[in-house]
PDB file of C-alpha atoms in Angstrom:
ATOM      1  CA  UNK W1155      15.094  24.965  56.033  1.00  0.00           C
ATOM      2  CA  UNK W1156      12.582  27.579  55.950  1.00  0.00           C
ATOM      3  CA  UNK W1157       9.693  28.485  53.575  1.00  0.00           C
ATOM      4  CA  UNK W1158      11.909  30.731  51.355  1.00  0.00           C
ATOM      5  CA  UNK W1159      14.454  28.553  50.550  1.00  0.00           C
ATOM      6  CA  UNK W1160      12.015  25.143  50.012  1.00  0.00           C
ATOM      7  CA  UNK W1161      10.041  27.355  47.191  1.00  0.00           C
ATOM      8  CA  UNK W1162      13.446  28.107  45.209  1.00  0.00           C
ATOM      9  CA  UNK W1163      14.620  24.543  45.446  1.00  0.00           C
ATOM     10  CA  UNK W1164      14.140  23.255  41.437  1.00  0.00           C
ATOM     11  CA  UNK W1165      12.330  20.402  40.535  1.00  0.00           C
ATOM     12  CA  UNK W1166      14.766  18.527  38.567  1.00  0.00           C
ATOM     13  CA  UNK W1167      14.977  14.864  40.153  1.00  0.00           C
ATOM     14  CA  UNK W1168      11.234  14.816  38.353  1.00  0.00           C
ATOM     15  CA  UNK W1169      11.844  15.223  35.177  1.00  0.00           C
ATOM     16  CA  UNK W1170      14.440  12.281  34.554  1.00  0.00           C
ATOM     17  CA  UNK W1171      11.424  10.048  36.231  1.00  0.00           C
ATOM     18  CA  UNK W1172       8.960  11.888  33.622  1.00  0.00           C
ATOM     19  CA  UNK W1173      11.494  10.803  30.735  1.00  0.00           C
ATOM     20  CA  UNK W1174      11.928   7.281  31.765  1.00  0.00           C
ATOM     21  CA  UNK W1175       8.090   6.948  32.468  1.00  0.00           C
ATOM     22  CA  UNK W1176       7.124   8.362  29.462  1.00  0.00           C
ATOM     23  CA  UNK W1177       9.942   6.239  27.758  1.00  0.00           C
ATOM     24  CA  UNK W1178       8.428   3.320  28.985  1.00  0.00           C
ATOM     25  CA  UNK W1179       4.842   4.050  27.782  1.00  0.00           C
ATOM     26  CA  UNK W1180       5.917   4.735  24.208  1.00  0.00           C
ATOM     27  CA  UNK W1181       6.473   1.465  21.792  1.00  0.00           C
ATOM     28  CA  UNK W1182       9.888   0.757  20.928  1.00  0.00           C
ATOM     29  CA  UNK W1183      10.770   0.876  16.889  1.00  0.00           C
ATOM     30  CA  UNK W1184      11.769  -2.088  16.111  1.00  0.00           C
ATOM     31  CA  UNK W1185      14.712  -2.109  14.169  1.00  0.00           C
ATOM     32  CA  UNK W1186      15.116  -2.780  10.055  1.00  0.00           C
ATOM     33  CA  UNK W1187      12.715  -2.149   7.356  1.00  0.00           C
ATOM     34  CA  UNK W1188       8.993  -1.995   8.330  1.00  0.00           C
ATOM     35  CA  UNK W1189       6.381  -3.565   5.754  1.00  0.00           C
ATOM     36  CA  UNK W1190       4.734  -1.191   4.120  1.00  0.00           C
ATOM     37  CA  UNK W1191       0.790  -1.597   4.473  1.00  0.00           C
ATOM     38  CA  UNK W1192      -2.033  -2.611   2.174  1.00  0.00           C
ATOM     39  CA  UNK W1193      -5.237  -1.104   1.694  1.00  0.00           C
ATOM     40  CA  UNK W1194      -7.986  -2.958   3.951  1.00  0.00           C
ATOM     41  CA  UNK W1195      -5.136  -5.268   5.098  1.00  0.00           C
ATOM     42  CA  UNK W1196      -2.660  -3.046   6.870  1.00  0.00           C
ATOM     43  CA  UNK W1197       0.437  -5.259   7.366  1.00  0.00           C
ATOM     44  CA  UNK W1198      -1.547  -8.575   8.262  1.00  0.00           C
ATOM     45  CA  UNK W1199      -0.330  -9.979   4.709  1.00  0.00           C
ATOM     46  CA  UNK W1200       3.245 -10.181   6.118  1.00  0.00           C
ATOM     47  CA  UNK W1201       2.352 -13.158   8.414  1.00  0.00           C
ATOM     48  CA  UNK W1202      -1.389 -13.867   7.489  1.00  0.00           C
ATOM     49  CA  UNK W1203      -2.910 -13.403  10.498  1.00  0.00           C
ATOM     50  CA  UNK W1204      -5.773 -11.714  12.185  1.00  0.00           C
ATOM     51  CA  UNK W1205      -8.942 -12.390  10.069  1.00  0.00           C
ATOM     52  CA  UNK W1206      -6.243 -12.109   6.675  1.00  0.00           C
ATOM     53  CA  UNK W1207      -8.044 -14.727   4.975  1.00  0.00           C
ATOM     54  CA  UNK W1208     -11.293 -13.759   5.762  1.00  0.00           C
ATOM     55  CA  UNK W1209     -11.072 -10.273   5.214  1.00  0.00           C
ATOM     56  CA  UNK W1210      -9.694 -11.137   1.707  1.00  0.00           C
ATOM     57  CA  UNK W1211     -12.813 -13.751   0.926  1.00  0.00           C
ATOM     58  CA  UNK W1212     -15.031 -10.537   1.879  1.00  0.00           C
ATOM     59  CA  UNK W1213     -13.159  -8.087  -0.190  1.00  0.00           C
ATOM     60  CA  UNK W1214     -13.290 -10.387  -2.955  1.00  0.00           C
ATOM     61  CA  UNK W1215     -16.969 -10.767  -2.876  1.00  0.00           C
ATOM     62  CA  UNK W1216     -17.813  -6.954  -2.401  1.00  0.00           C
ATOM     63  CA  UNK W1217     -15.415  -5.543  -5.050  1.00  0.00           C
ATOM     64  CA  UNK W1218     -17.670  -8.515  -7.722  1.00  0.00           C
ATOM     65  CA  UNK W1219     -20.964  -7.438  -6.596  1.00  0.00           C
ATOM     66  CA  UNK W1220     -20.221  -3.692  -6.522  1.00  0.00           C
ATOM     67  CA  UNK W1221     -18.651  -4.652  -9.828  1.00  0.00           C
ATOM     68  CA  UNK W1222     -22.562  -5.889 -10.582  1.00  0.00           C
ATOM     69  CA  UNK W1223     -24.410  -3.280  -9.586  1.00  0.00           C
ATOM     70  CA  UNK W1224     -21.998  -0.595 -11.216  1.00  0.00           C
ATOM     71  CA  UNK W1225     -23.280  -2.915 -14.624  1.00  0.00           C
ATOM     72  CA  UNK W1226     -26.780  -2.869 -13.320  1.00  0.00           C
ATOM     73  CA  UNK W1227     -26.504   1.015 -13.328  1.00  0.00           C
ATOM     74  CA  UNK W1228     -24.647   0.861 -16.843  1.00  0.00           C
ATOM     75  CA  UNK W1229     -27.409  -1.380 -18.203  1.00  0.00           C
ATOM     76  CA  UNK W1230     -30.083   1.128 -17.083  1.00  0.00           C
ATOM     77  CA  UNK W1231     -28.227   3.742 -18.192  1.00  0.00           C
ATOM     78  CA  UNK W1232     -28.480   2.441 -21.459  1.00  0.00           C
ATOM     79  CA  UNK W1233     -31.593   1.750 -21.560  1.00  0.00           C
ATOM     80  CA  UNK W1234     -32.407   4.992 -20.574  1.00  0.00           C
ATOM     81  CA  UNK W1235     -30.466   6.104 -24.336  1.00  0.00           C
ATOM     82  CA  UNK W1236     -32.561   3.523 -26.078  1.00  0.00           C
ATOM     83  CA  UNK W1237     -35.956   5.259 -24.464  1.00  0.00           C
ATOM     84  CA  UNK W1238     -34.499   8.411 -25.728  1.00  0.00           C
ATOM     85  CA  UNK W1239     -33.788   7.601 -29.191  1.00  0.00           C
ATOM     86  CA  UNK W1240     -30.835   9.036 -29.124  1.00  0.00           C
ATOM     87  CA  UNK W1241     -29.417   7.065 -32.524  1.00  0.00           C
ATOM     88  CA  UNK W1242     -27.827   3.767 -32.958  1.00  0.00           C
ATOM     89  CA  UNK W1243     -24.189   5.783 -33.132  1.00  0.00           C
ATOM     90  CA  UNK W1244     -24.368   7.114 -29.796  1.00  0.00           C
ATOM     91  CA  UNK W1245     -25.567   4.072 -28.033  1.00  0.00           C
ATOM     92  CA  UNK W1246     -22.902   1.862 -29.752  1.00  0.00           C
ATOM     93  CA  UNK W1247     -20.609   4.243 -29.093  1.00  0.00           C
ATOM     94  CA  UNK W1248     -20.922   4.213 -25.514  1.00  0.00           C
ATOM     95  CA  UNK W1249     -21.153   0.834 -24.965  1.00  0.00           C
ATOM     96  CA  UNK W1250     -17.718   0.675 -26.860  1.00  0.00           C
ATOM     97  CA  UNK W1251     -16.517   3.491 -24.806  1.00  0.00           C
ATOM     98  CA  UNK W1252     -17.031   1.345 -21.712  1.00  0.00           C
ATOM     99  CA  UNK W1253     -16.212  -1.624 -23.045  1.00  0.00           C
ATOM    100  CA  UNK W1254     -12.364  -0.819 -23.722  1.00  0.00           C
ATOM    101  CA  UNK W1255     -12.433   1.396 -21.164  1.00  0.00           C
ATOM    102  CA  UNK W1256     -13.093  -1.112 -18.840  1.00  0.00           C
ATOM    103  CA  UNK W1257     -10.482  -3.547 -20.214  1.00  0.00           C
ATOM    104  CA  UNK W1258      -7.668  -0.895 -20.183  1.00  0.00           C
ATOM    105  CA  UNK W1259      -8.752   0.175 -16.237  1.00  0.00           C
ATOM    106  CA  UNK W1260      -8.615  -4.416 -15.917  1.00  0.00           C
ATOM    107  CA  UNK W1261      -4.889  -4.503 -16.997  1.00  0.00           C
ATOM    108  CA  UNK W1262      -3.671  -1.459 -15.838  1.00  0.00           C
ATOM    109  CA  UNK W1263      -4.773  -2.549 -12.394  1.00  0.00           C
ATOM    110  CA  UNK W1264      -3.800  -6.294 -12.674  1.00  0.00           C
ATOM    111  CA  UNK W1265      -0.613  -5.078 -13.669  1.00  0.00           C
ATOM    112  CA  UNK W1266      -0.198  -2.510 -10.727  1.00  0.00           C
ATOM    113  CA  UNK W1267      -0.282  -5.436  -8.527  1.00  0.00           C
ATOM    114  CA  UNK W1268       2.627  -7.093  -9.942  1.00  0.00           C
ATOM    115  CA  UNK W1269       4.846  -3.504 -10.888  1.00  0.00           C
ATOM    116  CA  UNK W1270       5.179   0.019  -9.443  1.00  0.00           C
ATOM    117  CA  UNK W1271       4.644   2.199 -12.345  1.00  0.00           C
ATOM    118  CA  UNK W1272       7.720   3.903 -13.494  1.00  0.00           C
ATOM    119  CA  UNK W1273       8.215   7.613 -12.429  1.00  0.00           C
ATOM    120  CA  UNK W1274       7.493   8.671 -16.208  1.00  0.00           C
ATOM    121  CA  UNK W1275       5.345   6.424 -16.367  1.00  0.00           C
ATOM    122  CA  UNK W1276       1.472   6.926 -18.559  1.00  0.00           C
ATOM    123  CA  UNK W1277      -0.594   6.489 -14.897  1.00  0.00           C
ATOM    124  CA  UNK W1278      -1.641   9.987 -14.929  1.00  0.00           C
ATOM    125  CA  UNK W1279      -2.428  10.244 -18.040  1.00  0.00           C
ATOM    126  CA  UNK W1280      -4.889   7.254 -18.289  1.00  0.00           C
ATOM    127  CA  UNK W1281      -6.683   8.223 -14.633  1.00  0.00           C
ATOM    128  CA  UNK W1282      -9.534   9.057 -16.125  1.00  0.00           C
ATOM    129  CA  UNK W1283      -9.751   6.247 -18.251  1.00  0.00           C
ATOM    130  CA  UNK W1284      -9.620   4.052 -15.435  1.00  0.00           C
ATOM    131  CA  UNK W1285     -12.356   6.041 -13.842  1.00  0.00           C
ATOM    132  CA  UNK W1286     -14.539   5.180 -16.792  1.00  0.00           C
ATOM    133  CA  UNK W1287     -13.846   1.846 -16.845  1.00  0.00           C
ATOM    134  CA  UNK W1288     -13.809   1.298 -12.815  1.00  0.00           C
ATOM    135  CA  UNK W1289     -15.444  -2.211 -13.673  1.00  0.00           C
ATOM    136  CA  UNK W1290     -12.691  -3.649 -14.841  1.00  0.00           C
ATOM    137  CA  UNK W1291     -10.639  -2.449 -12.248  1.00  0.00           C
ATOM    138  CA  UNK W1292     -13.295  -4.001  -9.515  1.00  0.00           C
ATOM    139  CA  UNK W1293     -13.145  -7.177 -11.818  1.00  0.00           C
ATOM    140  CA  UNK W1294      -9.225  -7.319 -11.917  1.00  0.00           C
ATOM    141  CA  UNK W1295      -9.020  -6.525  -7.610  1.00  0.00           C
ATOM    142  CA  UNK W1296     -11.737  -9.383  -7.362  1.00  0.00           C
ATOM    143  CA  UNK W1297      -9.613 -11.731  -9.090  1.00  0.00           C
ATOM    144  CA  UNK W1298      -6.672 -10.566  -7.440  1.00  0.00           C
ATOM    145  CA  UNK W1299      -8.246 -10.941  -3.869  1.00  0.00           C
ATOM    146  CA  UNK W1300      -8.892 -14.870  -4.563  1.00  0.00           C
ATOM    147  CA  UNK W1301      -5.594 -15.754  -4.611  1.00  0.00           C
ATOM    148  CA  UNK W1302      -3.500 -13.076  -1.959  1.00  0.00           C
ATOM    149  CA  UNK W1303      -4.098  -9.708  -1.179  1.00  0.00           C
ATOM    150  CA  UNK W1304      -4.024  -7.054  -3.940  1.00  0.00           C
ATOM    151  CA  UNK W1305      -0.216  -5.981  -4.175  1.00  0.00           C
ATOM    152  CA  UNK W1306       1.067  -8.572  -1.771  1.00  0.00           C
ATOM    153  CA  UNK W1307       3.418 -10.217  -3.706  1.00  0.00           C
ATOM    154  CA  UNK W1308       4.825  -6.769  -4.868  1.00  0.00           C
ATOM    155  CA  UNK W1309       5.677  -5.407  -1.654  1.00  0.00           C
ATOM    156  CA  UNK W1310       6.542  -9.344  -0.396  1.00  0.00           C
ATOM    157  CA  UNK W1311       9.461  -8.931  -2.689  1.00  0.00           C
ATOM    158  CA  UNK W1312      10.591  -5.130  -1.605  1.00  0.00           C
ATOM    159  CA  UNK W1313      10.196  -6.336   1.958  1.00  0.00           C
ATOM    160  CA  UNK W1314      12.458  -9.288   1.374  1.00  0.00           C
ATOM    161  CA  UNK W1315      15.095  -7.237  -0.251  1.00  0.00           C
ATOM    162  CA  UNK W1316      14.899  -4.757   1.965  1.00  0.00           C
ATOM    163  CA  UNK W1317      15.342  -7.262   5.074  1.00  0.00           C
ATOM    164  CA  UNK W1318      18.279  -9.014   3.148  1.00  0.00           C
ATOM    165  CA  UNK W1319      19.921  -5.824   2.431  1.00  0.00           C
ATOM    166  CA  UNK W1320      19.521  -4.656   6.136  1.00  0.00           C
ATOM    167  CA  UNK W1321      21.387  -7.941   7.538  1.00  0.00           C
ATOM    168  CA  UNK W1322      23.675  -7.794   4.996  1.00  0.00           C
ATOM    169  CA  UNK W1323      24.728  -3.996   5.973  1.00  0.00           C
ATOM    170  CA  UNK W1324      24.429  -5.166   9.877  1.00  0.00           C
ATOM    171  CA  UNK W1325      26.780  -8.360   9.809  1.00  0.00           C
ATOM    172  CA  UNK W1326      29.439  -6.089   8.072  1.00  0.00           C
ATOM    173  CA  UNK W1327      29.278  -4.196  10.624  1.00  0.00           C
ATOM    174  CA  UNK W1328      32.738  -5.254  12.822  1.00  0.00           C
ATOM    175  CA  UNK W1329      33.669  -3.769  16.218  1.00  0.00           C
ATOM    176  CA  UNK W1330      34.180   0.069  16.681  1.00  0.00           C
ATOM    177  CA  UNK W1331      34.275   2.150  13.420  1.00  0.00           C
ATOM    178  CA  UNK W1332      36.160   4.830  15.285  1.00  0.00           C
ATOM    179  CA  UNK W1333      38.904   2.823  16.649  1.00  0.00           C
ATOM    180  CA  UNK W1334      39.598   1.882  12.631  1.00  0.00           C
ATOM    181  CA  UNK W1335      42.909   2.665  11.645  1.00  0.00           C
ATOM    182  CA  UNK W1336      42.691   4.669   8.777  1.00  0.00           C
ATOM    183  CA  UNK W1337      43.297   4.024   5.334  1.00  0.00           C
ATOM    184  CA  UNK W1338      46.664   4.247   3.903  1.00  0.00           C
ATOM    185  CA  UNK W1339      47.188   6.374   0.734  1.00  0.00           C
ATOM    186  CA  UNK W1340      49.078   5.146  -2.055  1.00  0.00           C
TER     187      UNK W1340
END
């Protein structure tokens, strides 16, 4: 064979070994549902593992004490309306403002953890209410973190269903659908 020819010869036997390797290097996707993941958690919550429980003891204790120092800073800042004489009206007025502000943002939250919101749902509408009262969301994802992680149970559920209704579609599943006779009209 001379020069010529070996420099028009293609290089096709490599690229089927280039597929397989590269096939082999990727992870495989498992098959089914996925879980979907948590905040700070990722998918850990499915089996508990890898630091779950104390990842959720130190969530739990930052979300209270940034929960105290954002009351700290609302303390001062109050203060800082009582050095400025502002009026009795105004300073009761914000305390109440943060007050129920607070304990809207507190069940709101808790009860994202146990619900998606519906699609025409109010959650837009009260975002920045549950910006003022960010306590009481802090409060309600400390609480929340005690017991499992925030939203676990939720998407616990929707990955059980999911899973179920996965198996269930897969064991129906008999032989080859294209050698089916079909179905007779009537």
């Amino acid at each position: 064979m001379s020069d010529d020819q070996r420099d028009q010869t293609p290089a096709e036997p490599a690229a089927p070994a280039r597929a397989a390797a590269s096939a082999a290097s990727e992870p495989a996707v498992p098959a089914g549902p996925q879980p979907e993941p948590i905040r700070y958690f990722g998918t850990t919550w499915l089996n508990h593992e890898s630091g779950y429980g104390l990842r959720r003891a130190a969530l739990a204790v930052g979300s209270l004490v940034t929960a105290t120092a954002a009351a700290l800073l609302l303390r001062l800042s109050y203060e800082g309306l009582e050095i400025g004489n502002v009026g009795p009206f105004l300073s009761i007025s914000v305390v109440v403002l943060f007050a129920i502000s607070s304990a809207i943002a507190f069940v709101k939250t808790w009860d994202s953890y146990n619900r998606r919101p519906a699609p025409s749902s109010d959650e837009a509408a009260l975002k920045g209410l549950k910006t003022i009262g960010f306590i009481g969301s802090l409060i309600a994802y400390s609480l929340r973190c005690l017991t499992e992680a925030p939203g676990e149970k939720l998407r616990r559920a929707e990955y059980e269903r999911a899973l179920a209704d996965y198996e269930r579609r897969r064991s129906t599943r008999t032989g080859n659908p294209a050698a089916r006779r079909p179905k007779r009209r009537k």
